[in-house]
């Protein structure tokens, strides 16, 4: 464990990443999740290969600039004694509203964790089912019943049909999985930055890639296993994913459709974990002389590799070969439908499907854990330095809202309404707002020149000045256009309108949970800011309001 | 799969793989002290206060 005492009471136990590989794997682990292996192929196949043009444009114009700015701001704050987003923003934006920004940046990871751990439990449950011989899609839901389809099996397991179904007799196994996931996350987070997060990511990430490669080799060597449909082979399946004319319109017409640009941008956001409040926190544990630019790009590239090279080759060919073109076209971009309904049907048909089903869901489980522990660290860091709690106390306190959240999500399981609502307001709306706010803080409060200097400090690669234009001008403009388009579509939508949906009871429960998190964390941020100001007035710590113009303290030994 | 599909796939996978390989090769070229901070991760020596 590398916890070091330093002179700053704001962060009484200064911690650093033990190795550079560790931080890269931890950040990549935070980013690599279901989004890479399930959401990406499901989204991309909607549009065909032409999706990759807006995808790479969004990666370069939004993904990398936001990643660089988050890493630079995180290390900037860490060098000045803060590891939590409220602390870092208290020095980067020492003005009214900083507590709200701090609260917002805690609400997102903690709130997302609350339902993500439920999804993580699905992955574990499926992996265990395959391991012990029960293949979803080949068994009856109850004794004497007919064999249920993989979709029916999944919907039954998560209680899609009725609220509270998960808490019935049939739900005991899933509840045990949820409890296990909850526990493993808490144990890892209590073990600390190095012994918990870094240690886990250092073996889980290579294992994850190895498992993905095994599954990939299996898919690419399938040939044409369905005798009745010899035309269904790997190459035709890959065509669905990569042919530019995969959609209904001609490829260049598709590029004129705002929807494809929004889908690609949303995928980049979701996949790179930007605007989540995690990278800022993780980067704060870097040392002053550590490289930021190359490490952040390596983490983003590692995530992109898992997504494009592994996720892009596994899922769609497998679904096409065993289930046919109609199933591929009917995925509708749905992550859950692809991962938990279509793929189990594939494994039910695939030779040695049990083994590969286990491997695939174990892979998803590992990816989910490396992501979920990263969502707890921002809250832990804040409770440690804002309220001076010990790590296990902080973990205990954080367990309360997350437990309430996961119980709400599990209880209101009919149509997964609460999960969907919380996911939308946090993982779509929330992360966009935070990313935009961070870009504005980087540009106008920290300043482009100072921000670039923070990015260049210790950097192993040159950062050209035009990166400042990307971060300060191009990325905010791009995000604004996307957001205004989305807002217009939402306001004018007659179906699926998120604002109108707030009138429904369960939706309101989900939204109320999000609002409660925001109010609670904003209040705690406000209290922490008062404490830091009082400590600064007593001369115990440097004044956070002066941190922008003062030199940082030296790294702890 | 069409020729255009092959081009898109190779460019996409190749592009992302190339970026990763370039980053990793630059990381490997770094001096050891820049790759590893002078701290250890042996678990039992520095428990949190």
XYZ file of C-alpha atoms in Angstrom:
606
model
C 0.000 0.000 0.000
C 1.383 3.384 -0.845
C -0.533 5.743 1.316
C 1.680 8.590 2.325
C 1.159 11.321 4.820
C 1.634 14.829 3.596
C 1.262 18.251 5.074
C -2.152 18.895 3.572
C -5.056 18.271 5.972
C -7.391 18.527 3.011
C -5.979 15.207 1.938
C -4.419 13.735 5.048
C -3.449 10.450 3.416
C -1.899 11.331 0.079
C -1.942 8.376 -2.236
C -0.330 7.770 -5.610
C -0.591 5.115 -8.257
C 2.188 2.618 -7.743
C 2.995 2.150 -11.421
C 2.222 3.871 -14.644
C 0.893 0.661 -16.121
C -1.404 0.469 -13.105
C -3.026 3.825 -13.745
C -3.420 3.128 -17.472
C -5.043 -0.233 -16.787
C -7.248 1.281 -14.077
C -8.490 4.045 -16.372
C -8.902 1.644 -19.280
C -10.665 -0.742 -16.898
C -13.019 2.012 -15.863
C -13.817 2.676 -19.507
C -14.024 -0.912 -20.784
C -17.395 -2.370 -19.947
C -20.610 -3.584 -21.489
C -20.453 -0.562 -23.783
C -17.474 -2.003 -25.631
C -18.601 -5.568 -26.120
C -22.360 -5.185 -26.443
C -23.482 -1.572 -26.870
C -20.963 -0.685 -29.594
C -21.810 -3.529 -31.996
C -25.534 -3.073 -31.341
C -25.272 0.635 -32.185
C -22.917 0.223 -35.123
C -24.942 -2.451 -36.881
C -27.909 -0.057 -36.962
C -26.043 2.099 -39.447
C -23.473 -0.270 -40.939
C -19.807 0.527 -41.458
C -20.530 4.176 -42.166
C -21.026 4.537 -38.408
C -17.243 4.480 -38.074
C -16.880 7.909 -39.716
C -18.865 9.829 -37.066
C -17.394 7.456 -34.482
C -13.798 8.414 -35.271
C -14.726 12.076 -35.723
C -16.298 12.054 -32.251
C -13.301 10.156 -30.859
C -10.875 12.779 -32.154
C -12.929 15.949 -31.710
C -14.647 15.134 -28.427
C -13.280 11.966 -26.867
C -9.573 12.718 -26.791
C -9.896 16.451 -25.958
C -12.201 15.753 -23.004
C -10.025 12.883 -21.831
C -6.915 15.097 -21.967
C -8.665 17.956 -20.162
C -9.974 15.635 -17.439
C -6.549 14.075 -16.866
C -4.870 17.496 -16.804
C -7.425 18.962 -14.373
C -7.292 15.876 -12.168
C -3.503 15.931 -11.849
C -3.611 19.736 -11.379
C -5.942 19.257 -8.413
C -4.012 16.271 -7.067
C -0.783 18.276 -7.025
C -2.583 20.779 -4.831
C -3.777 18.187 -2.347
C -7.235 17.274 -3.631
C -8.438 13.958 -5.049
C -12.182 14.449 -5.174
C -14.073 16.365 -7.825
C -15.562 18.840 -5.295
C -12.061 19.573 -3.996
C -10.541 19.853 -7.463
C -13.327 22.102 -8.712
C -13.037 24.237 -5.573
C -9.605 25.276 -6.806
C -10.312 25.252 -10.527
C -13.542 27.211 -10.178
C -13.374 29.118 -6.872
C -16.708 30.861 -7.403
C -20.350 30.438 -6.352
C -21.776 27.277 -7.844
C -18.710 25.152 -7.153
C -20.604 23.081 -4.578
C -23.291 22.289 -7.160
C -20.648 21.236 -9.687
C -18.974 19.143 -7.007
C -22.300 17.558 -6.040
C -23.138 16.889 -9.684
C -19.791 15.186 -10.260
C -20.386 12.876 -7.289
C -24.026 12.190 -8.102
C -23.146 10.715 -11.495
C -20.730 7.908 -10.547
C -22.559 7.019 -7.331
C -25.956 7.007 -9.059
C -24.741 5.007 -12.038
C -23.126 2.512 -9.682
C -26.535 1.973 -8.084
C -27.928 0.284 -11.168
C -24.681 -0.824 -12.758
C -24.103 -3.248 -9.899
C -27.475 -4.822 -10.755
C -26.379 -5.308 -14.371
C -23.039 -6.609 -13.116
C -25.009 -9.209 -11.156
C -26.790 -10.307 -14.353
C -23.407 -10.944 -15.957
C -22.264 -12.939 -12.944
C -25.557 -14.845 -12.806
C -25.298 -15.785 -16.482
C -21.637 -16.784 -16.154
C -22.472 -19.044 -13.205
C -25.503 -20.510 -14.968
C -23.337 -21.505 -17.916
C -20.619 -22.799 -15.631
C -23.010 -25.054 -13.754
C -24.799 -26.322 -16.806
C -27.968 -24.264 -17.086
C -28.105 -22.584 -20.450
C -30.537 -19.684 -20.674
C -32.773 -20.330 -23.649
C -32.760 -24.097 -23.245
C -34.566 -24.553 -19.936
C -38.067 -24.132 -18.602
C -38.852 -21.254 -16.286
C -40.685 -23.541 -13.917
C -41.065 -27.275 -13.462
C -42.998 -28.881 -16.243
C -43.120 -25.723 -18.279
C -42.103 -25.419 -21.884
C -38.598 -24.443 -22.802
C -38.401 -20.690 -22.493
C -36.714 -18.572 -25.107
C -33.560 -16.753 -24.058
C -35.540 -13.506 -24.078
C -38.256 -14.911 -21.825
C -35.610 -16.324 -19.517
C -33.909 -12.938 -19.167
C -37.145 -10.991 -18.690
C -38.263 -13.453 -16.046
C -34.927 -13.284 -14.236
C -34.863 -9.485 -13.981
C -38.545 -9.253 -13.076
C -39.489 -7.367 -16.205
C -43.125 -8.342 -16.004
C -43.989 -7.263 -12.478
C -42.613 -5.015 -9.756
C -40.983 -6.875 -6.885
C -40.672 -10.118 -8.846
C -36.939 -10.225 -8.174
C -37.665 -10.539 -4.470
C -39.766 -13.656 -4.990
C -38.580 -17.248 -4.630
C -37.219 -17.343 -8.190
C -35.110 -14.274 -7.532
C -32.985 -15.720 -4.711
C -30.112 -16.591 -7.020
C -30.041 -13.138 -8.599
C -30.262 -11.497 -5.174
C -27.267 -13.550 -4.053
C -25.362 -12.364 -7.130
C -26.270 -8.741 -6.383
C -25.095 -9.176 -2.786
C -21.838 -10.749 -3.978
C -21.198 -7.942 -6.478
C -21.981 -5.339 -3.848
C -19.590 -7.027 -1.426
C -16.720 -7.515 -3.879
C -16.872 -3.857 -4.884
C -16.844 -2.744 -1.258
C -13.956 -5.049 -0.385
C -11.865 -3.834 -3.312
C -12.577 -0.195 -2.584
C -11.801 -0.586 1.118
C -8.476 -2.233 0.254
C -7.515 1.085 -1.261
C -6.165 2.605 -4.423
C -3.171 0.307 -4.820
C -4.187 -2.877 -3.057
C -7.752 -2.707 -4.333
C -8.284 -0.887 -7.626
C -4.778 -1.065 -9.065
C -4.165 -4.648 -7.997
C -7.493 -5.839 -9.415
C -7.136 -4.002 -12.735
C -3.587 -5.266 -13.203
C -4.744 -8.852 -13.477
C -8.356 -8.391 -14.562
C -7.622 -6.328 -17.677
C -5.095 -8.731 -19.263
C -7.379 -11.648 -18.360
C -10.317 -9.825 -19.925
C -8.427 -9.297 -23.190
C -7.284 -12.937 -23.185
C -10.837 -14.210 -22.700
C -12.091 -11.842 -25.416
C -9.432 -13.174 -27.804
C -10.458 -16.786 -27.101
C -14.108 -15.969 -27.822
C -13.065 -13.992 -30.899
C -11.078 -16.920 -32.327
C -14.078 -19.190 -31.738
C -16.421 -16.819 -33.580
C -14.051 -16.243 -36.494
C -13.557 -19.994 -36.985
C -17.250 -20.879 -36.921
C -17.510 -21.234 -40.689
C -21.100 -22.067 -41.720
C -22.352 -24.225 -38.836
C -26.059 -24.001 -39.703
C -26.576 -26.680 -42.349
C -29.975 -25.322 -43.380
C -28.497 -21.891 -44.074
C -25.024 -22.342 -45.593
C -24.984 -18.701 -46.699
C -24.706 -17.648 -43.079
C -20.970 -17.481 -42.531
C -18.541 -15.236 -40.711
C -17.793 -13.023 -43.686
C -21.452 -12.305 -44.389
C -21.898 -11.588 -40.692
C -18.981 -9.187 -40.704
C -20.557 -7.497 -43.704
C -23.568 -6.556 -41.588
C -21.254 -4.797 -39.208
C -18.792 -3.169 -41.583
C -20.346 -2.680 -45.040
C -20.931 1.077 -45.451
C -24.375 0.497 -46.909
C -25.512 -1.485 -43.907
C -28.399 0.850 -43.165
C -31.550 1.453 -45.141
C -30.263 4.582 -46.888
C -27.262 5.133 -49.138
C -24.160 5.642 -47.009
C -23.587 9.311 -47.816
C -27.243 10.092 -47.110
C -26.850 8.496 -43.706
C -24.072 10.949 -42.906
C -26.590 13.785 -43.330
C -28.762 12.235 -40.623
C -28.198 13.871 -37.201
C -29.138 10.589 -35.530
C -25.965 8.781 -36.587
C -23.804 11.618 -35.241
C -25.682 11.607 -31.952
C -25.417 7.838 -31.676
C -21.657 7.937 -32.343
C -21.081 10.789 -29.895
C -23.144 9.079 -27.255
C -21.152 5.863 -27.797
C -17.853 7.723 -27.372
C -19.128 9.325 -24.159
C -20.445 6.070 -22.789
C -17.388 4.109 -23.776
C -14.561 6.419 -22.693
C -16.149 7.149 -19.291
C -15.868 10.874 -19.954
C -18.043 13.264 -18.001
C -18.399 10.551 -15.381
C -16.299 12.204 -12.698
C -13.974 9.180 -12.559
C -11.006 10.260 -14.682
C -10.580 13.537 -12.790
C -10.402 11.549 -9.561
C -8.076 8.837 -10.909
C -5.703 11.382 -12.480
C -5.395 13.243 -9.184
C -3.337 10.328 -7.844
C -0.568 10.978 -10.378
C 2.676 12.582 -9.354
C 3.850 15.938 -10.574
C 6.495 14.468 -12.877
C 4.204 11.738 -14.245
C 3.195 11.839 -17.869
C -0.453 12.671 -18.523
C -0.781 13.059 -22.287
C 0.609 9.698 -23.373
C -0.947 7.718 -20.532
C -4.390 9.180 -21.205
C -4.108 8.494 -24.928
C -2.915 4.943 -24.225
C -5.893 4.324 -21.940
C -8.294 5.723 -24.567
C -6.630 3.640 -27.293
C -6.817 0.501 -25.141
C -10.509 1.110 -24.636
C -10.971 1.774 -28.359
C -9.123 -1.428 -29.249
C -11.382 -3.498 -26.985
C -14.389 -1.840 -28.564
C -13.575 -1.815 -32.270
C -11.228 -4.760 -32.669
C -12.785 -7.146 -30.139
C -16.396 -5.997 -29.627
C -16.745 -5.187 -33.320
C -15.802 -8.675 -34.436
C -17.443 -10.950 -31.885
C -21.112 -10.170 -31.373
C -22.702 -9.416 -34.746
C -21.148 -12.276 -36.785
C -22.160 -14.730 -34.049
C -25.755 -13.489 -33.957
C -26.005 -13.483 -37.743
C -24.626 -16.992 -38.179
C -26.966 -18.642 -35.693
C -30.033 -16.423 -35.694
C -30.053 -14.876 -39.154
C -30.276 -11.437 -40.671
C -33.700 -10.622 -39.224
C -32.400 -10.966 -35.680
C -29.420 -8.727 -36.430
C -31.653 -6.074 -37.947
C -34.103 -6.409 -35.067
C -31.541 -5.631 -32.388
C -32.560 -1.971 -32.553
C -29.378 -0.781 -30.896
C -30.475 -2.376 -27.627
C -27.628 -3.272 -25.278
C -29.731 -5.521 -23.074
C -31.508 -7.168 -25.997
C -28.198 -7.939 -27.683
C -26.277 -9.052 -24.625
C -28.855 -10.929 -22.609
C -31.416 -12.106 -25.150
C -29.788 -12.553 -28.559
C -26.381 -13.844 -27.438
C -27.726 -16.554 -25.106
C -29.759 -17.825 -28.060
C -26.496 -17.969 -29.988
C -24.700 -19.902 -27.264
C -27.635 -22.311 -27.080
C -26.976 -23.211 -30.734
C -23.198 -22.947 -30.792
C -21.001 -26.052 -30.430
C -19.474 -25.935 -26.916
C -21.856 -23.053 -26.279
C -21.742 -23.637 -22.529
C -18.021 -22.972 -22.397
C -18.160 -19.928 -24.620
C -21.276 -18.614 -22.900
C -19.444 -18.816 -19.598
C -16.346 -17.158 -21.043
C -18.329 -14.329 -22.631
C -20.362 -13.481 -19.525
C -17.314 -13.865 -17.303
C -15.611 -11.376 -19.609
C -18.557 -8.989 -19.201
C -18.477 -9.502 -15.430
C -14.773 -8.627 -15.222
C -15.324 -5.576 -17.404
C -18.247 -4.531 -15.213
C -16.272 -4.846 -11.963
C -13.342 -2.775 -13.242
C -15.904 -0.115 -14.157
C -18.012 -0.271 -11.009
C -15.105 0.075 -8.566
C -14.068 3.208 -10.440
C -17.515 4.657 -9.788
C -17.064 4.305 -6.034
C -13.621 5.905 -5.807
C -14.771 9.539 -6.422
C -17.251 9.292 -3.548
C -14.702 7.622 -1.259
C -12.071 10.235 -2.061
C -14.548 12.995 -1.261
C -15.670 11.532 2.057
C -12.035 10.992 3.023
C -10.822 14.485 2.289
C -14.032 16.464 2.680
C -15.325 14.936 5.900
C -12.058 13.350 7.088
C -13.513 9.857 7.300
C -11.418 6.734 7.245
C -11.716 4.608 4.142
C -13.896 1.882 5.591
C -16.163 4.511 7.187
C -16.453 6.266 3.829
C -17.257 2.964 2.121
C -19.909 2.243 4.762
C -21.561 5.613 4.239
C -21.441 5.296 0.474
C -23.063 1.878 0.742
C -26.272 3.501 2.019
C -27.361 5.558 -1.033
C -26.084 2.912 -3.437
C -28.030 0.214 -1.585
C -31.173 2.354 -1.661
C -30.607 2.894 -5.372
C -30.132 -0.752 -6.238
C -33.150 -1.745 -4.115
C -35.300 0.810 -5.966
C -34.045 -0.419 -9.316
C -34.708 -4.041 -8.352
C -38.125 -3.406 -6.812
C -39.467 -1.308 -9.691
C -38.427 -3.949 -12.166
C -41.538 -3.850 -14.365
C -40.246 -2.752 -17.777
C -37.033 -1.805 -15.945
C -38.474 1.699 -15.708
C -36.415 2.989 -12.791
C -33.192 1.563 -14.220
C -33.943 3.194 -17.550
C -34.848 6.518 -15.931
C -31.767 6.715 -13.727
C -29.617 5.610 -16.652
C -31.020 8.333 -18.869
C -30.749 11.229 -16.409
C -27.263 10.257 -15.251
C -25.535 8.362 -18.048
C -26.927 10.475 -20.894
C -28.038 13.874 -19.638
C -25.804 14.031 -16.549
C -22.502 13.082 -18.150
C -23.105 15.437 -21.048
C -23.689 18.360 -18.670
C -20.632 17.516 -16.589
C -18.400 17.118 -19.642
C -19.565 20.486 -20.955
C -19.017 22.122 -17.557
C -15.533 20.636 -17.328
C -14.628 21.933 -20.779
C -15.843 25.415 -19.835
C -13.894 25.332 -16.561
C -10.781 24.173 -18.415
C -11.175 26.914 -20.996
C -12.332 29.904 -18.991
C -11.364 29.315 -15.374
C -8.143 27.352 -15.601
C -7.414 28.951 -18.950
C -6.178 27.293 -22.122
C -2.557 28.335 -21.592
C -2.431 27.094 -18.006
C -4.430 24.008 -18.942
C -2.022 23.094 -21.727
C 0.888 23.671 -19.348
C -0.773 21.244 -16.909
C -1.164 18.720 -19.719
C 2.450 19.161 -20.831
C 3.991 18.889 -17.362
C 5.978 15.652 -17.249
C 4.640 14.737 -20.680
C 6.568 12.256 -22.718
C 5.062 13.412 -26.004
C 4.728 16.878 -27.442
C 1.337 18.545 -27.144
C 0.832 20.999 -30.010
C -0.925 24.294 -29.285
C -3.875 23.463 -31.530
C -4.951 20.947 -28.895
C -6.043 24.044 -26.953
C -8.355 24.967 -29.834
C -9.749 21.441 -29.842
C -10.486 21.540 -26.111
C -11.567 25.150 -25.862
C -13.481 25.691 -29.098
C -14.164 22.625 -31.221
C -15.279 20.199 -28.512
C -17.684 22.646 -26.747
C -19.188 23.717 -30.087
C -19.600 20.115 -31.229
C -21.197 19.177 -27.900
C -23.519 22.189 -28.032
C -24.784 21.283 -31.492
C -25.409 17.709 -30.419
C -27.159 18.820 -27.242
C -29.403 21.391 -28.926
C -30.384 18.843 -31.571
C -31.150 16.281 -28.892
C -33.122 18.801 -26.817
C -35.185 19.812 -29.841
C -35.942 16.172 -30.615
C -36.928 15.530 -27.014
C -39.201 18.543 -26.722
C -40.976 17.831 -29.985
C -41.154 14.055 -29.532
C -44.610 12.607 -29.059
C -43.290 9.132 -28.204
C -40.494 8.388 -25.746
C -40.476 11.974 -24.493
C -38.379 11.944 -21.320
C -39.900 15.129 -19.940
C -43.494 13.981 -20.379
C -42.585 10.621 -18.837
C -41.814 12.324 -15.529
C -45.537 12.337 -14.783
C -45.498 8.530 -14.395
C -45.049 7.124 -10.878
C -42.047 4.782 -11.281
C -40.287 7.291 -13.539
C -40.738 9.880 -10.836
C -39.216 7.470 -8.300
C -36.093 7.135 -10.459
C -35.896 10.854 -11.079
C -36.479 11.533 -7.376
C -33.542 9.271 -6.518
C -31.313 11.217 -8.905
C -32.516 14.518 -7.446
C -31.961 13.305 -3.879
C -28.395 12.329 -4.750
C -27.787 15.736 -6.288
C -29.155 17.616 -3.288
C -27.331 15.393 -0.797
C -23.936 15.584 -2.488
C -24.271 19.316 -3.169
C -24.951 19.855 0.516
C -21.961 17.726 1.495
C -19.784 19.590 -1.013
C -20.901 22.874 0.508
C -19.993 21.616 3.995
C -16.611 20.403 2.748
C -15.924 23.724 1.044
C -16.656 25.548 4.312
C -14.281 23.252 6.175
C -11.501 23.738 3.644
C -11.998 27.515 3.824
C -11.846 27.405 7.620
C -8.698 25.288 7.489
C -7.155 27.717 5.025
C -8.076 30.663 7.290
C -6.327 28.874 10.161
C -3.251 28.447 7.981
C -3.501 24.661 7.971
C -3.811 24.303 4.212
C -3.191 26.640 1.289
C -6.254 28.697 0.380
C -8.096 26.776 -2.375
C -9.164 30.108 -3.855
C -5.525 30.998 -4.475
C -4.505 27.602 -5.850
C -4.931 28.669 -9.467
C -2.146 31.208 -9.149
C 0.076 29.436 -6.629
C 2.735 26.770 -7.091
C 1.733 23.268 -6.029
C 3.297 21.442 -3.133
C 5.974 18.877 -3.918
C 5.012 15.218 -4.153
C 5.067 13.316 -0.904
C 8.103 11.039 -0.732
C -18.727 -8.552 -47.201
C -18.065 -5.953 -49.866
C -14.708 -4.416 -50.730
C -15.817 -1.197 -49.081
C -16.671 -3.189 -45.967
C -13.184 -4.663 -45.884
C -11.684 -1.190 -46.264
C -13.806 0.215 -43.422
C -13.014 -2.722 -41.150
C -9.284 -2.716 -41.805
C -9.016 1.054 -41.449
C -11.055 1.064 -38.218
C -9.402 -1.863 -36.508
C -6.012 -0.990 -37.934
C -6.333 2.645 -36.904
C -7.260 1.876 -33.334
C -4.653 -0.887 -33.072
C -1.979 1.392 -34.539
C -2.791 4.105 -32.008
C -2.531 1.592 -29.192
C 0.742 0.144 -30.506
C 2.277 3.613 -30.917
C 1.278 4.548 -27.366
C 2.596 1.281 -25.946
C 5.875 1.539 -27.827
C 6.386 5.094 -26.559
C 5.562 3.929 -23.055
C 8.056 1.079 -23.314
C 10.728 3.489 -24.514
C 10.325 5.541 -21.357
C 13.050 5.365 -18.767
C 12.207 2.863 -16.028
C 11.931 5.570 -13.383
C 9.255 7.225 -15.458
C 7.332 4.015 -15.850
C 7.389 3.160 -12.190
C 7.075 5.671 -9.429
C 9.608 4.987 -6.675
C 6.986 3.371 -4.511
C 6.001 -0.215 -4.048
C 2.701 -1.959 -3.789
C 3.664 -4.545 -1.241
C 0.488 -4.871 0.707
C 1.497 -5.123 4.284
C 4.021 -2.384 4.706
C 1.978 0.783 4.571
C -1.489 0.311 5.890
C -3.644 3.395 5.832
C -3.375 5.445 8.976
